[in-house]
Structures are given as C-alpha cells and as structure tokens.
mmCIF file of C-alpha atoms in Angstrom:
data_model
loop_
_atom_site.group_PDB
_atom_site.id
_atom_site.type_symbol
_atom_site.label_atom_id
_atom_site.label_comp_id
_atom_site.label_asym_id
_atom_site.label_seq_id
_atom_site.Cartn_x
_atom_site.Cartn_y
_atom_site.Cartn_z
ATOM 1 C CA UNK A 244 80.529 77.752 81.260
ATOM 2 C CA UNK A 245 83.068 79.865 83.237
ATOM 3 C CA UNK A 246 84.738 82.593 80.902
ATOM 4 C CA UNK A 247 86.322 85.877 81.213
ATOM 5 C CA UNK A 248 86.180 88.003 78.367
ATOM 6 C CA UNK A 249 88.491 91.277 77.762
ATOM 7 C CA UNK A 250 87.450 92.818 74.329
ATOM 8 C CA UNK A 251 90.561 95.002 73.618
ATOM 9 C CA UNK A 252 93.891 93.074 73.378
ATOM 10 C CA UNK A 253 95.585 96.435 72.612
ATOM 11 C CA UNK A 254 94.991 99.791 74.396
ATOM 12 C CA UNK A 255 96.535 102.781 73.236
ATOM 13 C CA UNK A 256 95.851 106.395 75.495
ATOM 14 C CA UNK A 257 97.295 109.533 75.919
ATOM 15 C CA UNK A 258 98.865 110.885 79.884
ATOM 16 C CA UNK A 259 96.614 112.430 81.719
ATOM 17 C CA UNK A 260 93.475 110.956 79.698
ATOM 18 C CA UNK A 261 90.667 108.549 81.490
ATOM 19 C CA UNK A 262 91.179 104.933 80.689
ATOM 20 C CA UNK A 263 88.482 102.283 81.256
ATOM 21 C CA UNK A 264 89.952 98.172 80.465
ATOM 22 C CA UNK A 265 86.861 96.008 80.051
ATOM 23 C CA UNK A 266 86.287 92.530 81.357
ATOM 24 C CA UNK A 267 83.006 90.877 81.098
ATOM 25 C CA UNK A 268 82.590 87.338 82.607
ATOM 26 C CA UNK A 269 80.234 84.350 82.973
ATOM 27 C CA UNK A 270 79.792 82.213 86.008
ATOM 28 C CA UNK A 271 76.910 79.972 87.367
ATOM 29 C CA UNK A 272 77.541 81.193 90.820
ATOM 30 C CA UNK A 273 78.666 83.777 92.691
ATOM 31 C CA UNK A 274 82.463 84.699 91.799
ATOM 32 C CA UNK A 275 84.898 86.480 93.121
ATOM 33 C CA UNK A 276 86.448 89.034 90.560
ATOM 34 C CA UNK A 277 89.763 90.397 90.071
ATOM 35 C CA UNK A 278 92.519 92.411 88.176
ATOM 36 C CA UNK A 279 95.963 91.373 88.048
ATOM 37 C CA UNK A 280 98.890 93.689 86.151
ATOM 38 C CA UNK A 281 102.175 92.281 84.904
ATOM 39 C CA UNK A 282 104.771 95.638 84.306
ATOM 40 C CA UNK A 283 107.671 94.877 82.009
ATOM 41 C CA UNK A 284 109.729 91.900 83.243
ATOM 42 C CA UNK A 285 108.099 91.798 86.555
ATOM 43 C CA UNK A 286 105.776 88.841 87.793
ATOM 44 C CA UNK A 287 102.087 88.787 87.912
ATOM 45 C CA UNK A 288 100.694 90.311 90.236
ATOM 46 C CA UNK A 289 97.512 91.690 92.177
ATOM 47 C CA UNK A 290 96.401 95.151 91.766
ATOM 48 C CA UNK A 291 92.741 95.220 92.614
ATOM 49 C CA UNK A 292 89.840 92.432 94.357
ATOM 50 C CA UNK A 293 86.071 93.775 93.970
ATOM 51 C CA UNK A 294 85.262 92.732 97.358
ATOM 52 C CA UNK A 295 87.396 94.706 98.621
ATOM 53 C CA UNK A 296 86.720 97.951 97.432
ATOM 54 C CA UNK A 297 89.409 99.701 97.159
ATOM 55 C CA UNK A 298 91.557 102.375 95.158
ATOM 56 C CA UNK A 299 94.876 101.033 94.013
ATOM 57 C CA UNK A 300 97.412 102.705 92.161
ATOM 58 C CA UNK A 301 94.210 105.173 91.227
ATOM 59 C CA UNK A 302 92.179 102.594 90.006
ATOM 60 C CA UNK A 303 89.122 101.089 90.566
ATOM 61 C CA UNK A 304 86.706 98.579 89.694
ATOM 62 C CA UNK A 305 83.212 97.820 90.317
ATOM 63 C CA UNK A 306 81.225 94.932 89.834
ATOM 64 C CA UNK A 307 77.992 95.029 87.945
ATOM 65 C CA UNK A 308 75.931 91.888 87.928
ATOM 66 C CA UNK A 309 73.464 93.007 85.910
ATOM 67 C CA UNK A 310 75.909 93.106 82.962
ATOM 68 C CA UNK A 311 78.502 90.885 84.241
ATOM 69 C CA UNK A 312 81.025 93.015 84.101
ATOM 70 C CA UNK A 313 84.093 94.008 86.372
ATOM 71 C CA UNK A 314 85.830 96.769 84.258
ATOM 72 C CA UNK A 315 88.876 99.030 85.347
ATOM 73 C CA UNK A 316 88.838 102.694 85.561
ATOM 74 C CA UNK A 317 91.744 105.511 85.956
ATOM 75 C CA UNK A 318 90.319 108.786 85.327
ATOM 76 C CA UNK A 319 93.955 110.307 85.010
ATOM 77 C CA UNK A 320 96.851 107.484 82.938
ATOM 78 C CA UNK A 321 99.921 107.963 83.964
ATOM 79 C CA UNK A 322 102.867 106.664 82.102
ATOM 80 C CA UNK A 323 103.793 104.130 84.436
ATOM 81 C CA UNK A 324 100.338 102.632 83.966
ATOM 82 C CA UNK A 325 101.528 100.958 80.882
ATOM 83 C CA UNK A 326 101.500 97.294 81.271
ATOM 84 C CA UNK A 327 99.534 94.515 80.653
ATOM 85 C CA UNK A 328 96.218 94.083 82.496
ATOM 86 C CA UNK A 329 94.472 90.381 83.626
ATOM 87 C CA UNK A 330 91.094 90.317 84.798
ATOM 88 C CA UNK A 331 90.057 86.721 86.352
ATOM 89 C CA UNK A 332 87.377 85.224 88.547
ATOM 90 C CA UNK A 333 87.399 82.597 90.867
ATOM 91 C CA UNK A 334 84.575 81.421 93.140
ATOM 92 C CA UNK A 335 83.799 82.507 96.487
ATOM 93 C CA UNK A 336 84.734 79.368 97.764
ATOM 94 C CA UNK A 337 88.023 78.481 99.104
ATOM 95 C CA UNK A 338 89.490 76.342 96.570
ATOM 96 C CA UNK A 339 87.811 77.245 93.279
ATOM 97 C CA UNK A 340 90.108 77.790 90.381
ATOM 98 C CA UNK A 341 90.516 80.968 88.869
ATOM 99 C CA UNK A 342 90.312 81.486 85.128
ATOM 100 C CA UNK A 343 91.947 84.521 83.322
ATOM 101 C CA UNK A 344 90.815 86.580 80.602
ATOM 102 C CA UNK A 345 93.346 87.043 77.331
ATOM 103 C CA UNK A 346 94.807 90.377 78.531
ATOM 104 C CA UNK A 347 94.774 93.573 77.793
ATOM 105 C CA UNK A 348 98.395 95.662 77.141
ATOM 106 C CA UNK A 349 97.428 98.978 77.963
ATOM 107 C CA UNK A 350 100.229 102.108 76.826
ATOM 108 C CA UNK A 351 100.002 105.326 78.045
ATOM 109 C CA UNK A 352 101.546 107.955 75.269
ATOM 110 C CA UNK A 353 103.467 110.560 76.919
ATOM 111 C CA UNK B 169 110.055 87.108 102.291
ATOM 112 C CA UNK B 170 111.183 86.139 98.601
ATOM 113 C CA UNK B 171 107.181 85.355 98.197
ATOM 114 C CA UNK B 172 106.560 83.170 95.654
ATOM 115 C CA UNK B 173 110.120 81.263 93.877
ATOM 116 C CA UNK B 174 110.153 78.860 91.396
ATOM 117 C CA UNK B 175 113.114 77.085 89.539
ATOM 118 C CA UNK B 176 114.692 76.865 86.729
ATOM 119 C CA UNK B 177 114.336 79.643 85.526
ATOM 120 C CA UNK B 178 114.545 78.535 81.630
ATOM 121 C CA UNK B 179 114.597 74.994 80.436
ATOM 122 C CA UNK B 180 115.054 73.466 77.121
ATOM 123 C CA UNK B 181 114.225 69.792 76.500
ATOM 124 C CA UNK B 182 113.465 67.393 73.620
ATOM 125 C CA UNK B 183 109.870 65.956 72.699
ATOM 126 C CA UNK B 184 109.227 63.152 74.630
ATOM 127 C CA UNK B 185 111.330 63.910 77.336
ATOM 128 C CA UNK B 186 109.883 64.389 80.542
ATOM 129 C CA UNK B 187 110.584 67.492 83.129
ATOM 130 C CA UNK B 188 109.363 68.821 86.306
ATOM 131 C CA UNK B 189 109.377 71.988 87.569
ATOM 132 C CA UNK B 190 109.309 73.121 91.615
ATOM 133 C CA UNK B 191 107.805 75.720 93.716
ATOM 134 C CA UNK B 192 108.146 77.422 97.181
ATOM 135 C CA UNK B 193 104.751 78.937 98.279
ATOM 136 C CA UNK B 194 105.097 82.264 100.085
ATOM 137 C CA UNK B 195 105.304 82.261 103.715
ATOM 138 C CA UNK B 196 102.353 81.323 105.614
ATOM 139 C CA UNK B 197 100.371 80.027 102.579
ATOM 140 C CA UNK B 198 99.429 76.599 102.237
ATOM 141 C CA UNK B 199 97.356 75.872 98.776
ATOM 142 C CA UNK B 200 99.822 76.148 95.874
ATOM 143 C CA UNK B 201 98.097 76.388 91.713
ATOM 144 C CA UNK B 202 99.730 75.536 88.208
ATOM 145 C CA UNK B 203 98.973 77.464 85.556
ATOM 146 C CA UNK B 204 100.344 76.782 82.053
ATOM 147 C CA UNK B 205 100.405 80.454 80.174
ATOM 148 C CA UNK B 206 100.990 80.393 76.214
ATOM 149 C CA UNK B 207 102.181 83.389 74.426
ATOM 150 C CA UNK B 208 99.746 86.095 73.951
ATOM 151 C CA UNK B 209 97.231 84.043 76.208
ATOM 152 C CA UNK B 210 96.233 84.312 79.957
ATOM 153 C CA UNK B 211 97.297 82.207 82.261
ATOM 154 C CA UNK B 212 95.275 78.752 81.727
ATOM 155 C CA UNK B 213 94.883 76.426 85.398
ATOM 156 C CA UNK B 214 96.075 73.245 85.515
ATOM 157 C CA UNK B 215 95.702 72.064 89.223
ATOM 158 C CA UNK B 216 95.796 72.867 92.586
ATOM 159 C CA UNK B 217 97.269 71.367 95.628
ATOM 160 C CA UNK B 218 95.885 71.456 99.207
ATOM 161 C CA UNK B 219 97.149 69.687 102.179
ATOM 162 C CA UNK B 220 99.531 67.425 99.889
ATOM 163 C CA UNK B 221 96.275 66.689 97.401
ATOM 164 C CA UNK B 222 95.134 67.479 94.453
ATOM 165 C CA UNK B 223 92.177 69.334 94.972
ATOM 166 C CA UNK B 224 91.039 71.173 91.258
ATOM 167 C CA UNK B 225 92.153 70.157 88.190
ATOM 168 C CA UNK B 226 91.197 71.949 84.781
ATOM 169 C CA UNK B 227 91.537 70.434 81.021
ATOM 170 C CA UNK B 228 94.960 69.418 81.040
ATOM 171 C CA UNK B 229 95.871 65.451 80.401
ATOM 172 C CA UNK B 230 97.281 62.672 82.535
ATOM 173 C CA UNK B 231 100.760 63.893 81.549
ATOM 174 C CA UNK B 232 100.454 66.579 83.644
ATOM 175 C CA UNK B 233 100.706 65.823 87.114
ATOM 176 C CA UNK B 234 101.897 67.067 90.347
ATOM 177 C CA UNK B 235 102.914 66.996 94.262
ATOM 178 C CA UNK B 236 102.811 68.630 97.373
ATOM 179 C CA UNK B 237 105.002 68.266 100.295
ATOM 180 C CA UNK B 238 104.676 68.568 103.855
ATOM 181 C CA UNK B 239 106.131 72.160 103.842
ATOM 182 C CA UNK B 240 103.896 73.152 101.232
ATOM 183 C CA UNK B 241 106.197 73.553 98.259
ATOM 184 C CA UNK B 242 105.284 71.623 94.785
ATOM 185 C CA UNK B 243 106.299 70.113 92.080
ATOM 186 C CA UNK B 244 104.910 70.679 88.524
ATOM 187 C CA UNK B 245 105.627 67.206 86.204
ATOM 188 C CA UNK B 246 105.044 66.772 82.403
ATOM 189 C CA UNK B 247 105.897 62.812 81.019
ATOM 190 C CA UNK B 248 105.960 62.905 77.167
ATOM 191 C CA UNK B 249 106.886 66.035 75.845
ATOM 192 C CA UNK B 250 105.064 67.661 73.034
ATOM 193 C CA UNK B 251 106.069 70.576 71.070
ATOM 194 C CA UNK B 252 103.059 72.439 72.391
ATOM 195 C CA UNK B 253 103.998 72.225 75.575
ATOM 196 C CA UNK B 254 105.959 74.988 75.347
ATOM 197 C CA UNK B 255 105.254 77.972 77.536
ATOM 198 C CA UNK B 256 105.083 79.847 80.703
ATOM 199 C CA UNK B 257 104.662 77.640 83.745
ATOM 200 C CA UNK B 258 103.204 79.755 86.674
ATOM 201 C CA UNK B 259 103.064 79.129 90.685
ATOM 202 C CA UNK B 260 100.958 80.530 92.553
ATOM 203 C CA UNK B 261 100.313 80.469 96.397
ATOM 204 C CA UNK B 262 97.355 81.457 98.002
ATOM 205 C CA UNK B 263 96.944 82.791 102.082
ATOM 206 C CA UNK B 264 94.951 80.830 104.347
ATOM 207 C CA UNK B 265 91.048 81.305 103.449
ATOM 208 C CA UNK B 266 91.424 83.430 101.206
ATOM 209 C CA UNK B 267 90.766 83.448 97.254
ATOM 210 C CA UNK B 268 93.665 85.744 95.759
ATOM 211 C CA UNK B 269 96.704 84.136 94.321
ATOM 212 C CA UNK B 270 100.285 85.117 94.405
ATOM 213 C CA UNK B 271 102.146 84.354 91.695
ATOM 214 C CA UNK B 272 105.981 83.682 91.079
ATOM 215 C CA UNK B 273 107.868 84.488 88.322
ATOM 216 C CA UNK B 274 107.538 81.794 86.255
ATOM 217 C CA UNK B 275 109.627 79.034 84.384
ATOM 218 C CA UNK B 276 110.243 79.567 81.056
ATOM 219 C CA UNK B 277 109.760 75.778 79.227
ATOM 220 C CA UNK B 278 110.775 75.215 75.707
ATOM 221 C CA UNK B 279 110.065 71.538 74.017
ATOM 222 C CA UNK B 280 112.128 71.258 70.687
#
C-alpha cells in the first residue's frame, strides 16, 4: 500500500542549528517524491522535487531507496524556516495521485 | 497570474445539505485534483480531472463528485452533508506533463 510516513509531528530547533525532517514512504513502483511547506496563513506550496536536485531555500533532499526515505536537510535554521513541512509522493506517471504524509511543524527558536 | 483561486472562501451549511465548491487552474495547466484536508492531517486526494474526466479517484464515497469544464476550471460537489465533512477543501492544478501540483488556498467548509 502507498503511504508516507513523517515520524515527528512537532519539531522544535534552535537558529543557526542543522535540522533534518524525516519522511519515509512505501510504493510498489517507482514514485516521484516531494516536499511541500505551508508558512503561516499562506497556501501550500512546493519547496523541493527529488528529481530535480536542487537547493531551495537551503534545503535539500535526497532520495534513498534502499531505506525509502526522502528526508529534508538545512544545515543552518533560520527563523523564517518555521512552518509546517509536507512530504508526498506521487508516481512517475502523469496522472498518479499524490498522497501526503501527516506533517511536520517545524520552529526555529531564536 | 493569480495561480491557483478557489471560492468561497468559508462556508457554513447544515447536515444534509448539499454544496459545491469551484476552482480556476493556473494558467496553462490543464489536470485539476481535490483534496479534502482535516485538521492536524495532510491533505487526503479525492479525485482528479483530466480533459473534462475523471481520471483518479481515492476512498472518498459517491457523495463526492465533481466536473471539469472546457477551460479547465472545476467544480468540487458534496450531496448529503455529514458532520465530518468538515474541513479544508484543496485545488490543485498541475502543468502539462508534469507531476507537481499547485495548490490554491483552500475553502474553508464547516457542516453543523
């Protein structure tokens, strides 16, 4: 069965410390993973896509197959980080729906 | 652009009642997803519209149901109200072959 798990509902770190959100999935397939960050009274919306590779905002993500997992890395939180974090999967095909994980509210202590 | 809008905003209705919600896609996409989004929950898929059809559904029931139109905006409908119907209906649009969604800000649905 298709899931997305994040572990930590709650995630609590100081500015200027590393911060790693963890997502963990299962798919019979090939999926396409990604994180999605919702700021205070603000919409949905896409910070990072693994296939893409890329450094948003300072973070990053890699996807490890081995352990299913896709998590999210900052090595330096900033305050504005703090918000709440959606990792989700989708297949690679065109069309495939995309399940979310719970969520993780991440707040960076000043 | 706006990206993606969706209206109302907030709604209140009674159980039983029925209510549909609506959608503009951003520009140039053409596949639009539901997602229904309970408090302290992700976002949970409903369905997905392509080309005016339904083309994924998840584990919602009949009541839910939708539509497409020819310029690619939807419509969200829910027949027979139930208290736990309550929550945060998301839009989402998604760019021509490609696999990330856009999301709107969401209607805010509350069944008393």
């Amino acid at each position: 069965a298709q899931r997305v798990t994040q572990p930590e509902k709650l995630l609590s770190v100081f500015k200027g410390a590393p911060v790693e959100l963890k997502c963990n999935y299962s798919y019979s397939g090939s999926p396409e993973l990604f994180w999605y960050v919702q700021y205070s009274r603000q919409r949905l919306q896409l910070l990072l896509r693994h296939i893409s590779r890329e450094s948003i905002k300072g973070f990053t993500a890699d996807l490890n197959k081995g352990e299913t997992s896709f998590h999210l890395k900052k090595p330096f939180a900033q305050e504005e980080d703090s918000a709440m974090y959606y990792c989700a999967l989708s297949g690679v095909s065109r069309g495939n729906q995309f399940y979310f994980g719970t969520g993780t509210s991440l707040t960076v202590i000043p | 652009d706006a990206g993606v809008t969706q209206s109302p905003t907030h709604l209140i209705k009674t159980r039983g009642q029925q209510v549909t919600l609506r959608c503009s896609p951003k520009s140039g996409h053409d596949t639009v997803s539901w997602y229904q989004q309970a408090l302290g929950q992700g976002p949970q898929f409903i369905f997905q519209y392509y080309e005016e059809e339904e083309r994924q559904r998840g584990n919602f029931p009949d009541r839910f149901s939708g539509h497409q139109f020819p310029n690619y905006s939807s419509e969200l409908n829910v027949n027979a109200l139930l208290l736990g119907d309550s929550a945060l209906y998301l839009c989402a649009s998604s760019p021509q072959n490609r696999a990330e969604q856009y999301f709107g800000p969401g209607t805010r649905l509350t069944v008393t």
